mmCIF file of C-alpha atoms and ligand atoms in Angstrom:
data_model
loop_
_atom_site.group_PDB
_atom_site.id
_atom_site.type_symbol
_atom_site.label_atom_id
_atom_site.label_comp_id
_atom_site.label_asym_id
_atom_site.label_seq_id
_atom_site.Cartn_x
_atom_site.Cartn_y
_atom_site.Cartn_z
ATOM 1 C CA UNK A 1021 126.604 -36.519 -6.957
ATOM 2 C CA UNK A 1022 125.434 -33.352 -8.713
ATOM 3 C CA UNK A 1023 126.067 -30.542 -6.230
ATOM 4 C CA UNK A 1024 124.142 -27.970 -8.249
ATOM 5 C CA UNK A 1025 120.945 -30.044 -8.371
ATOM 6 C CA UNK A 1026 121.169 -30.741 -4.655
ATOM 7 C CA UNK A 1027 121.549 -27.010 -4.019
ATOM 8 C CA UNK A 1028 118.279 -26.395 -5.855
ATOM 9 C CA UNK A 1029 116.450 -28.729 -3.501
ATOM 10 C CA UNK A 1030 118.126 -27.178 -0.460
ATOM 11 C CA UNK A 1031 117.063 -23.689 -1.513
ATOM 12 C CA UNK A 1032 113.529 -24.984 -2.168
ATOM 13 C CA UNK A 1033 113.355 -25.938 1.517
ATOM 14 C CA UNK A 1034 113.699 -29.710 1.200
ATOM 15 C CA UNK A 1035 114.950 -30.787 4.631
ATOM 16 C CA UNK A 1036 116.144 -34.183 3.496
ATOM 17 C CA UNK A 1037 118.175 -32.465 0.809
ATOM 18 C CA UNK A 1038 119.685 -30.176 3.454
ATOM 19 C CA UNK A 1039 120.688 -33.145 5.609
ATOM 20 C CA UNK A 1040 122.185 -34.828 2.536
ATOM 21 C CA UNK A 1041 123.970 -31.634 1.547
ATOM 22 C CA UNK A 1042 125.533 -31.318 4.994
ATOM 23 C CA UNK A 1043 126.698 -34.918 4.854
ATOM 24 C CA UNK A 1044 128.332 -34.218 1.497
ATOM 25 C CA UNK A 1045 130.081 -31.121 2.837
ATOM 26 C CA UNK A 1046 131.302 -32.989 5.922
ATOM 27 C CA UNK A 1047 132.561 -35.931 3.899
ATOM 28 C CA UNK A 1048 136.300 -36.526 4.170
ATOM 29 C CA UNK A 1049 136.438 -38.419 0.842
ATOM 30 C CA UNK A 1050 138.547 -36.396 -1.587
ATOM 31 C CA UNK A 1051 136.146 -37.258 -4.439
ATOM 32 C CA UNK A 1052 133.304 -35.501 -2.578
ATOM 33 C CA UNK A 1053 135.102 -32.159 -2.340
ATOM 34 C CA UNK A 1054 134.379 -31.011 -5.883
ATOM 35 C CA UNK A 1055 130.614 -31.659 -5.734
ATOM 36 C CA UNK A 1056 130.546 -30.162 -2.231
ATOM 37 C CA UNK A 1057 132.126 -26.934 -3.474
ATOM 38 C CA UNK A 1058 129.668 -26.805 -6.403
ATOM 39 C CA UNK A 1059 126.859 -27.315 -3.932
ATOM 40 C CA UNK A 1060 127.991 -24.577 -1.551
ATOM 41 C CA UNK A 1061 128.554 -22.102 -4.378
ATOM 42 C CA UNK A 1062 125.196 -22.829 -6.009
ATOM 43 C CA UNK A 1063 123.429 -22.517 -2.658
ATOM 44 C CA UNK A 1064 125.185 -19.223 -1.907
ATOM 45 C CA UNK A 1065 123.923 -17.850 -5.213
ATOM 46 C CA UNK A 1066 120.456 -17.735 -3.632
ATOM 47 C CA UNK A 1067 121.805 -14.735 -1.708
ATOM 48 C CA UNK A 1068 119.955 -15.507 1.511
ATOM 49 C CA UNK A 1069 121.343 -14.249 4.775
ATOM 50 C CA UNK A 1070 120.456 -15.334 8.251
ATOM 51 C CA UNK A 1071 121.802 -14.171 11.568
ATOM 52 C CA UNK A 1072 124.686 -16.352 12.732
ATOM 53 C CA UNK A 1073 124.920 -16.496 16.498
ATOM 54 C CA UNK A 1074 127.728 -18.405 18.204
ATOM 55 C CA UNK A 1075 127.177 -19.723 21.707
ATOM 56 C CA UNK A 1076 130.109 -20.789 23.803
ATOM 57 C CA UNK A 1077 130.748 -21.616 27.437
ATOM 58 C CA UNK A 1078 132.200 -24.322 29.629
ATOM 59 C CA UNK A 1079 130.664 -27.820 29.595
ATOM 60 C CA UNK A 1080 127.431 -27.951 31.552
ATOM 61 C CA UNK A 1081 126.894 -24.187 31.703
ATOM 62 C CA UNK A 1082 123.572 -24.672 29.902
ATOM 63 C CA UNK A 1083 124.265 -23.949 26.231
ATOM 64 C CA UNK A 1084 121.896 -26.594 24.883
ATOM 65 C CA UNK A 1085 119.235 -25.720 27.446
ATOM 66 C CA UNK A 1086 119.522 -22.050 26.501
ATOM 67 C CA UNK A 1087 119.249 -22.911 22.803
ATOM 68 C CA UNK A 1088 116.142 -24.970 23.527
ATOM 69 C CA UNK A 1089 114.464 -22.087 25.365
ATOM 70 C CA UNK A 1090 115.605 -19.389 22.953
ATOM 71 C CA UNK A 1091 114.904 -21.512 19.876
ATOM 72 C CA UNK A 1092 111.354 -22.287 20.942
ATOM 73 C CA UNK A 1093 110.764 -18.614 21.652
ATOM 74 C CA UNK A 1094 111.958 -17.740 18.140
ATOM 75 C CA UNK A 1095 110.008 -20.462 16.331
ATOM 76 C CA UNK A 1096 107.001 -19.351 18.399
ATOM 77 C CA UNK A 1097 107.358 -16.022 16.597
ATOM 78 C CA UNK A 1098 107.512 -17.755 13.248
ATOM 79 C CA UNK A 1099 111.297 -17.651 12.768
ATOM 80 C CA UNK A 1100 113.082 -20.630 11.295
ATOM 81 C CA UNK A 1101 115.972 -21.739 13.477
ATOM 82 C CA UNK A 1102 118.909 -24.005 12.655
ATOM 83 C CA UNK A 1103 121.083 -25.366 15.444
ATOM 84 C CA UNK A 1104 124.593 -26.605 14.726
ATOM 85 C CA UNK A 1105 127.156 -28.022 17.078
ATOM 86 C CA UNK A 1106 130.846 -27.511 16.473
ATOM 87 C CA UNK A 1107 133.233 -29.607 18.490
ATOM 88 C CA UNK A 1108 136.808 -29.004 17.429
ATOM 89 C CA UNK A 1109 138.187 -30.639 20.551
ATOM 90 C CA UNK A 1110 137.290 -34.287 20.235
ATOM 91 C CA UNK A 1111 138.244 -35.954 17.004
ATOM 92 C CA UNK A 1112 139.584 -38.753 19.160
ATOM 93 C CA UNK A 1113 136.708 -39.322 21.525
ATOM 94 C CA UNK A 1114 134.436 -39.799 18.550
ATOM 95 C CA UNK A 1115 130.769 -39.043 19.160
ATOM 96 C CA UNK A 1116 130.064 -35.767 20.858
ATOM 97 C CA UNK A 1117 127.199 -34.916 23.137
ATOM 98 C CA UNK A 1118 127.242 -31.351 21.874
ATOM 99 C CA UNK A 1119 123.980 -30.428 20.262
ATOM 100 C CA UNK A 1120 122.482 -33.561 21.697
ATOM 101 C CA UNK A 1121 118.831 -33.556 20.734
ATOM 102 C CA UNK A 1122 117.804 -34.934 24.115
ATOM 103 C CA UNK A 1123 118.792 -31.567 25.600
ATOM 104 C CA UNK A 1124 116.512 -29.883 23.075
ATOM 105 C CA UNK A 1125 113.417 -32.081 23.050
ATOM 106 C CA UNK A 1126 111.035 -29.305 22.042
ATOM 107 C CA UNK A 1127 113.184 -27.990 19.201
ATOM 108 C CA UNK A 1128 113.913 -31.517 17.987
ATOM 109 C CA UNK A 1129 110.183 -31.905 17.286
ATOM 110 C CA UNK A 1130 109.613 -28.376 16.023
ATOM 111 C CA UNK A 1131 108.943 -28.194 12.273
ATOM 112 C CA UNK A 1132 110.491 -24.702 12.158
ATOM 113 C CA UNK A 1133 113.749 -25.944 13.678
ATOM 114 C CA UNK A 1134 116.609 -27.995 12.298
ATOM 115 C CA UNK A 1135 119.225 -29.529 14.583
ATOM 116 C CA UNK A 1136 122.509 -30.906 13.360
ATOM 117 C CA UNK A 1137 124.782 -32.479 15.966
ATOM 118 C CA UNK A 1138 128.527 -32.202 15.772
ATOM 119 C CA UNK A 1139 130.225 -34.437 13.211
ATOM 120 C CA UNK A 1140 132.696 -36.857 14.663
ATOM 121 C CA UNK A 1141 135.937 -38.238 13.324
ATOM 122 C CA UNK A 1142 137.246 -35.105 11.623
ATOM 123 C CA UNK A 1143 140.487 -33.288 12.135
ATOM 124 C CA UNK A 1144 140.130 -30.203 14.368
ATOM 125 C CA UNK A 1145 140.697 -27.612 11.665
ATOM 126 C CA UNK A 1146 138.461 -29.507 9.278
ATOM 127 C CA UNK A 1147 135.501 -29.444 11.610
ATOM 128 C CA UNK A 1148 135.423 -25.680 11.769
ATOM 129 C CA UNK A 1149 136.099 -25.091 8.085
ATOM 130 C CA UNK A 1150 133.292 -27.446 7.075
ATOM 131 C CA UNK A 1151 131.055 -25.931 9.715
ATOM 132 C CA UNK A 1152 131.313 -22.641 7.914
ATOM 133 C CA UNK A 1153 129.945 -24.288 4.797
ATOM 134 C CA UNK A 1154 127.197 -25.940 6.844
ATOM 135 C CA UNK A 1155 126.176 -22.556 8.256
ATOM 136 C CA UNK A 1156 125.961 -21.178 4.723
ATOM 137 C CA UNK A 1157 123.829 -24.137 3.625
ATOM 138 C CA UNK A 1158 121.392 -23.521 6.475
ATOM 139 C CA UNK A 1159 121.082 -19.884 5.449
ATOM 140 C CA UNK A 1160 120.473 -20.903 1.844
ATOM 141 C CA UNK A 1161 117.771 -23.279 3.080
ATOM 142 C CA UNK A 1162 115.964 -20.260 4.499
ATOM 143 C CA UNK A 1163 116.789 -20.399 8.195
ATOM 144 C CA UNK A 1164 116.567 -16.914 9.668
ATOM 145 C CA UNK A 1165 118.733 -17.705 12.649
ATOM 146 C CA UNK A 1166 121.636 -20.139 12.843
ATOM 147 C CA UNK A 1167 122.687 -20.949 16.402
ATOM 148 C CA UNK A 1168 126.147 -22.489 16.679
ATOM 149 C CA UNK A 1169 126.954 -24.277 19.938
ATOM 150 C CA UNK A 1170 130.541 -24.932 20.864
ATOM 151 C CA UNK A 1171 132.360 -25.872 24.045
ATOM 152 C CA UNK A 1172 134.346 -22.982 25.422
ATOM 153 C CA UNK A 1173 137.538 -24.907 25.879
ATOM 154 C CA UNK A 1174 140.586 -25.272 23.693
ATOM 155 C CA UNK A 1175 140.193 -23.785 20.240
ATOM 156 C CA UNK A 1176 136.406 -23.882 20.297
ATOM 157 C CA UNK A 1177 135.685 -20.300 21.200
ATOM 158 C CA UNK A 1178 138.160 -18.796 18.758
ATOM 159 C CA UNK A 1179 136.753 -20.856 15.930
ATOM 160 C CA UNK A 1180 133.131 -20.100 16.695
ATOM 161 C CA UNK A 1181 133.965 -16.399 16.823
ATOM 162 C CA UNK A 1182 135.085 -16.746 13.203
ATOM 163 C CA UNK A 1183 131.841 -18.493 12.252
ATOM 164 C CA UNK A 1184 129.383 -16.060 13.773
ATOM 165 C CA UNK A 1185 128.030 -12.535 13.370
ATOM 166 C CA UNK A 1186 127.447 -12.253 17.099
ATOM 167 C CA UNK A 1187 129.197 -14.218 19.828
ATOM 168 C CA UNK A 1188 127.403 -15.033 23.069
ATOM 169 C CA UNK A 1189 129.329 -16.346 26.058
ATOM 170 C CA UNK A 1190 127.399 -18.254 28.694
ATOM 171 C CA UNK A 1191 128.806 -18.195 32.197
ATOM 172 C CA UNK A 1192 127.852 -19.925 35.401
ATOM 173 C CA UNK A 1193 127.103 -18.024 38.600
ATOM 174 C CA UNK A 1194 130.350 -18.020 40.535
ATOM 175 C CA UNK A 1195 132.168 -16.396 43.387
ATOM 176 C CA UNK A 1196 134.758 -13.680 42.870
ATOM 177 C CA UNK A 1197 137.690 -16.068 42.930
ATOM 178 C CA UNK A 1198 136.380 -18.136 40.063
ATOM 179 C CA UNK A 1199 135.948 -15.012 38.005
ATOM 180 C CA UNK A 1200 139.719 -14.773 37.840
ATOM 181 C CA UNK A 1201 139.764 -18.016 35.891
ATOM 182 C CA UNK A 1202 137.912 -16.577 32.920
ATOM 183 C CA UNK A 1203 140.179 -16.440 29.949
ATOM 184 C CA UNK A 1204 140.752 -12.919 28.827
ATOM 185 C CA UNK A 1205 140.689 -13.895 25.165
ATOM 186 C CA UNK A 1206 137.098 -14.963 25.193
ATOM 187 C CA UNK A 1207 136.021 -11.973 27.267
ATOM 188 C CA UNK A 1208 137.482 -9.785 24.553
ATOM 189 C CA UNK A 1209 135.665 -11.572 21.767
ATOM 190 C CA UNK A 1210 132.226 -12.012 23.322
ATOM 191 C CA UNK A 1211 129.524 -9.529 22.337
ATOM 192 C CA UNK A 1212 127.124 -10.582 25.045
ATOM 193 C CA UNK A 1213 127.949 -12.359 28.280
ATOM 194 C CA UNK A 1214 125.003 -14.155 29.842
ATOM 195 C CA UNK A 1215 125.146 -15.464 33.374
ATOM 196 C CA UNK A 1216 122.909 -18.511 33.125
ATOM 197 C CA UNK A 1217 121.117 -20.407 35.916
ATOM 198 C CA UNK A 1218 119.934 -17.151 37.464
ATOM 199 C CA UNK A 1219 117.121 -18.963 39.210
ATOM 200 C CA UNK A 1220 116.318 -20.377 42.661
ATOM 201 C CA UNK A 1221 119.120 -20.244 45.210
ATOM 202 C CA UNK A 1222 121.648 -19.279 42.523
ATOM 203 C CA UNK A 1223 119.875 -16.046 41.636
ATOM 204 C CA UNK A 1224 121.702 -13.745 44.073
ATOM 205 C CA UNK A 1225 125.043 -15.317 43.140
ATOM 206 C CA UNK A 1226 124.215 -14.810 39.454
ATOM 207 C CA UNK A 1227 123.412 -11.167 40.061
ATOM 208 C CA UNK A 1228 126.738 -10.627 41.843
ATOM 209 C CA UNK A 1229 128.544 -12.454 39.043
ATOM 210 C CA UNK A 1230 126.862 -10.188 36.513
ATOM 211 C CA UNK A 1231 128.050 -7.100 38.372
ATOM 212 C CA UNK A 1232 131.593 -8.522 38.528
ATOM 213 C CA UNK A 1233 131.674 -9.165 34.790
ATOM 214 C CA UNK A 1234 130.198 -5.789 34.043
ATOM 215 C CA UNK A 1235 133.038 -4.221 35.994
ATOM 216 C CA UNK A 1236 135.610 -6.405 34.229
ATOM 217 C CA UNK A 1237 134.152 -5.537 30.817
ATOM 218 C CA UNK A 1238 134.403 -1.881 31.629
ATOM 219 C CA UNK A 1239 138.171 -2.308 31.707
ATOM 220 C CA UNK A 1240 138.314 -3.755 28.216
ATOM 221 C CA UNK A 1241 138.920 -1.620 25.191
ATOM 222 C CA UNK A 1242 135.894 -1.104 22.972
ATOM 223 C CA UNK A 1243 136.169 -2.405 19.442
ATOM 224 C CA UNK A 1244 134.985 -0.501 16.398
ATOM 225 C CA UNK A 1245 132.290 -3.093 15.783
ATOM 226 C CA UNK A 1246 130.744 -2.619 19.228
ATOM 227 C CA UNK A 1247 127.594 -0.529 19.475
ATOM 228 C CA UNK A 1248 127.292 1.700 22.533
ATOM 229 C CA UNK A 1249 126.732 -0.456 25.604
ATOM 230 C CA UNK A 1250 128.472 -3.509 24.130
ATOM 231 C CA UNK A 1251 129.905 -5.927 25.056
ATOM 232 C CA UNK A 1252 127.025 -6.310 27.481
ATOM 233 C CA UNK A 1253 126.332 -8.639 30.364
ATOM 234 C CA UNK A 1254 122.982 -9.888 31.677
ATOM 235 C CA UNK A 1255 121.422 -12.654 33.753
ATOM 236 C CA UNK A 1256 119.279 -15.384 32.195
ATOM 237 C CA UNK A 1257 117.709 -18.656 33.159
ATOM 238 C CA UNK A 1258 117.398 -21.254 30.451
ATOM 239 C CA UNK A 1259 115.288 -23.249 32.900
ATOM 240 C CA UNK A 1260 112.639 -20.613 33.633
ATOM 241 C CA UNK A 1261 113.116 -18.502 30.513
ATOM 242 C CA UNK A 1262 113.759 -15.387 32.591
ATOM 243 C CA UNK A 1263 115.806 -12.817 30.707
ATOM 244 C CA UNK A 1264 115.970 -14.850 27.491
ATOM 245 C CA UNK A 1265 113.678 -12.511 25.540
ATOM 246 C CA UNK A 1266 115.672 -9.504 26.716
ATOM 247 C CA UNK A 1267 118.946 -11.194 25.800
ATOM 248 C CA UNK A 1268 117.683 -11.866 22.286
ATOM 249 C CA UNK A 1269 116.536 -8.270 21.968
ATOM 250 C CA UNK A 1270 120.133 -7.251 22.695
ATOM 251 C CA UNK A 1271 121.466 -9.660 20.086
ATOM 252 C CA UNK A 1272 119.067 -8.216 17.526
ATOM 253 C CA UNK A 1273 119.866 -4.645 18.464
ATOM 254 C CA UNK A 1274 123.590 -5.246 18.049
ATOM 255 C CA UNK A 1275 123.058 -7.136 14.780
ATOM 256 C CA UNK A 1276 120.976 -4.302 13.381
ATOM 257 C CA UNK A 1277 123.510 -1.707 14.427
ATOM 258 C CA UNK A 1278 126.330 -3.736 12.859
ATOM 259 C CA UNK A 1279 124.344 -4.197 9.677
ATOM 260 C CA UNK A 1280 123.547 -0.492 9.421
ATOM 261 C CA UNK A 1281 127.165 0.405 9.962
ATOM 262 C CA UNK A 1282 128.654 -2.110 7.561
ATOM 263 C CA UNK A 1283 130.234 -4.249 10.256
ATOM 264 C CA UNK A 1284 128.280 -7.408 9.476
ATOM 265 C CA UNK A 1285 129.618 -7.417 5.934
ATOM 266 C CA UNK A 1286 133.137 -6.454 6.931
ATOM 267 C CA UNK A 1287 133.192 -9.103 9.641
ATOM 268 C CA UNK A 1288 132.097 -11.810 7.200
ATOM 269 C CA UNK A 1289 134.619 -10.593 4.642
ATOM 270 C CA UNK A 1290 137.391 -10.779 7.211
ATOM 271 C CA UNK A 1291 136.258 -14.274 8.210
ATOM 272 C CA UNK A 1292 136.143 -15.454 4.584
ATOM 273 C CA UNK A 1293 139.683 -14.260 4.099
ATOM 274 C CA UNK A 1294 140.816 -15.951 7.304
ATOM 275 C CA UNK A 1295 139.248 -19.290 6.319
ATOM 276 C CA UNK A 1296 140.916 -19.035 2.938
ATOM 277 C CA UNK A 1297 144.296 -18.436 4.502
ATOM 278 C CA UNK A 1298 143.749 -21.203 7.031
ATOM 279 C CA UNK A 1299 142.753 -23.554 4.228
ATOM 280 C CA UNK A 1300 145.876 -22.755 2.266
ATOM 281 C CA UNK A 1301 148.102 -23.142 5.296
ATOM 282 C CA UNK A 1302 146.576 -26.446 6.362
ATOM 283 C CA UNK A 1303 146.618 -27.725 2.787
ATOM 284 C CA UNK A 1304 150.282 -26.844 2.414
ATOM 285 C CA UNK A 1305 151.197 -28.595 5.629
ATOM 286 C CA UNK A 1306 149.182 -31.675 4.684
ATOM 287 C CA UNK A 1307 150.737 -31.773 1.212
ATOM 288 C CA UNK A 1308 154.221 -31.364 2.639
ATOM 289 C CA UNK A 1309 153.724 -34.100 5.194
ATOM 290 C CA UNK A 1310 152.489 -36.411 2.447
ATOM 291 C CA UNK A 1311 155.908 -36.293 0.783
ATOM 292 C CA UNK A 1312 157.629 -39.661 0.911
ATOM 293 C CA UNK A 1313 160.027 -40.019 3.778
ATOM 294 C CA UNK A 1314 159.229 -36.719 5.447
ATOM 295 C CA UNK A 1315 157.290 -38.110 8.380
ATOM 296 C CA UNK A 1316 160.017 -40.671 8.981
ATOM 297 C CA UNK A 1317 162.644 -37.916 8.907
ATOM 298 C CA UNK A 1318 160.631 -35.866 11.413
ATOM 299 C CA UNK A 1319 160.331 -38.905 13.657
ATOM 300 C CA UNK A 1320 164.038 -39.583 13.493
ATOM 301 C CA UNK A 1321 165.080 -35.978 14.114
ATOM 302 C CA UNK A 1322 162.479 -35.691 16.857
ATOM 303 C CA UNK A 1323 164.123 -38.590 18.668
ATOM 304 C CA UNK A 1324 167.543 -36.986 18.223
ATOM 305 C CA UNK A 1325 166.252 -33.678 19.586
ATOM 306 C CA UNK A 1326 164.693 -35.435 22.572
ATOM 307 C CA UNK A 1327 167.975 -37.250 23.204
ATOM 308 C CA UNK A 1328 169.884 -33.974 23.161
ATOM 309 C CA UNK A 1329 171.910 -34.994 20.110
ATOM 310 C CA UNK A 1330 170.816 -32.000 18.093
ATOM 311 C CA UNK A 1331 169.023 -28.735 18.805
ATOM 312 C CA UNK A 1332 165.359 -28.154 17.925
ATOM 313 C CA UNK A 1333 166.280 -25.223 15.698
ATOM 314 C CA UNK A 1334 168.957 -27.079 13.758
ATOM 315 C CA UNK A 1335 166.675 -30.071 13.309
ATOM 316 C CA UNK A 1336 163.749 -28.002 12.009
ATOM 317 C CA UNK A 1337 166.086 -26.107 9.683
ATOM 318 C CA UNK A 1338 167.274 -29.431 8.319
ATOM 319 C CA UNK A 1339 163.703 -30.480 7.535
ATOM 320 C CA UNK A 1340 162.871 -27.171 5.880
ATOM 321 C CA UNK A 1341 166.028 -27.266 3.783
ATOM 322 C CA UNK A 1342 165.234 -30.786 2.667
ATOM 323 C CA UNK A 1343 161.775 -29.620 1.612
ATOM 324 C CA UNK A 1344 162.629 -26.409 -0.139
ATOM 325 C CA UNK A 1345 165.996 -27.477 -1.430
ATOM 326 C CA UNK A 1346 167.761 -24.321 -0.175
HETATM 327 N N1 GTP B 2735 119.001 -24.319 37.473
HETATM 328 C C1 GTP B 2735 119.292 -24.295 36.182
HETATM 329 N N2 GTP B 2735 119.882 -25.359 35.600
HETATM 330 C C2 GTP B 2735 120.168 -25.281 34.286
HETATM 331 C C3 GTP B 2735 119.880 -24.128 33.517
HETATM 332 N N3 GTP B 2735 120.301 -24.349 32.254
HETATM 333 C C4 GTP B 2735 120.826 -25.582 32.217
HETATM 334 N N4 GTP B 2735 120.734 -26.157 33.444
HETATM 335 C C5 GTP B 2735 121.197 -27.518 33.790
HETATM 336 O O1 GTP B 2735 122.585 -27.617 33.580
HETATM 337 C C6 GTP B 2735 122.933 -28.906 33.061
HETATM 338 C C7 GTP B 2735 123.717 -28.778 31.760
HETATM 339 O O2 GTP B 2735 122.883 -28.213 30.769
HETATM 340 P P1 GTP B 2735 123.226 -28.292 29.200
HETATM 341 O O3 GTP B 2735 122.221 -27.443 28.522
HETATM 342 O O4 GTP B 2735 123.358 -29.696 28.761
HETATM 343 O O5 GTP B 2735 124.658 -27.614 29.185
HETATM 344 P P2 GTP B 2735 125.666 -27.472 27.957
HETATM 345 O O6 GTP B 2735 126.423 -26.229 28.204
HETATM 346 O O7 GTP B 2735 124.956 -27.602 26.662
HETATM 347 O O8 GTP B 2735 126.608 -28.719 28.183
HETATM 348 P P3 GTP B 2735 127.613 -29.407 27.133
HETATM 349 O O9 GTP B 2735 126.924 -29.500 25.819
HETATM 350 O O10 GTP B 2735 127.901 -30.723 27.746
HETATM 351 O O11 GTP B 2735 128.827 -28.531 27.081
HETATM 352 C C8 GTP B 2735 121.619 -29.656 32.911
HETATM 353 O O12 GTP B 2735 121.431 -30.477 34.023
HETATM 354 C C9 GTP B 2735 120.584 -28.564 32.868
HETATM 355 O O13 GTP B 2735 119.336 -28.998 33.340
HETATM 356 C C10 GTP B 2735 119.245 -23.003 34.174
HETATM 357 O O14 GTP B 2735 118.944 -21.963 33.605
HETATM 358 N N5 GTP B 2735 118.994 -23.164 35.496
HETATM 359 MG MG1 MG B 2736 125.236 -28.954 25.025
#
């Protein structure tokens, strides 16, 4: 396939071409990699930039519902919205429900929106690296906002942080004890924490949860790329739409501040470098493991280590010496 020609159709706004382009980028066939790289580079030459917003949170917290409500609000204003799902956790389970269109019935029918569910059957690192290319394709296709949904478990949140300009963490209303369970890492990376389901009987709980998080955030060190007042925390309801407009206003305010202060560019530059290094590292490991006999040697030494016949350090040194010849 001619990646350059496909890029032209993507940039011209051809949705079928975009879907095809994403399929090419997500392909695991080695022969597709060259055309995919041509495609991504040609598309990037259009120089279009959208706002990349990552959304993470535990399963069932309401990420898809929030995207539906927010997305419809944005398309209602004339913005073009792409929704991507990144699921680095389940190459084994196959199909993912992330980004399931049934959770976004309005957006799925909206001509200004484009929804791409999570690809299945890819290696964890591969999913995220390709997702970065998919985000870039959506921008080249003229989407003003790219919303990236990922489950906030395992590696998901760290990866989505490296895909997005702004990271939003959705939380459920919870009592004080459950608050302790929040992983510090994600609290430190989130730009905006939204306590979802602030409606009905859960509203007072949500408000208390918000106050708890606000207090916890106050203890965190501010990063250079945080505007005054960020990271911020607020209550929303994806179900009623309460607070969603205000939350988006905060996202936009932070994005504008970051843009004006050079942090959007520096953040993307840092991410590009990180993906490069990750690509090299993963490629080296894959190439090394493809060497004849190496996997078998690892298996054999692994069994010896487990049986206490040799130490883990001596065994790994043996493998490395065999590989590098020193
Ligand atoms: N009361 C209330 N329920 C909500 C709200 N948002 C989502 N829900 C419900 O929570 C459940 C999970 O919503 P989803 O949007 O699928 O959650 P998710 O985080 O995308 O879930 P996964 O993709 O499985 O990780 C559904 O039953 C929603 O109807 C809200 O604002 N208020
Ligand atoms: Mg979902």
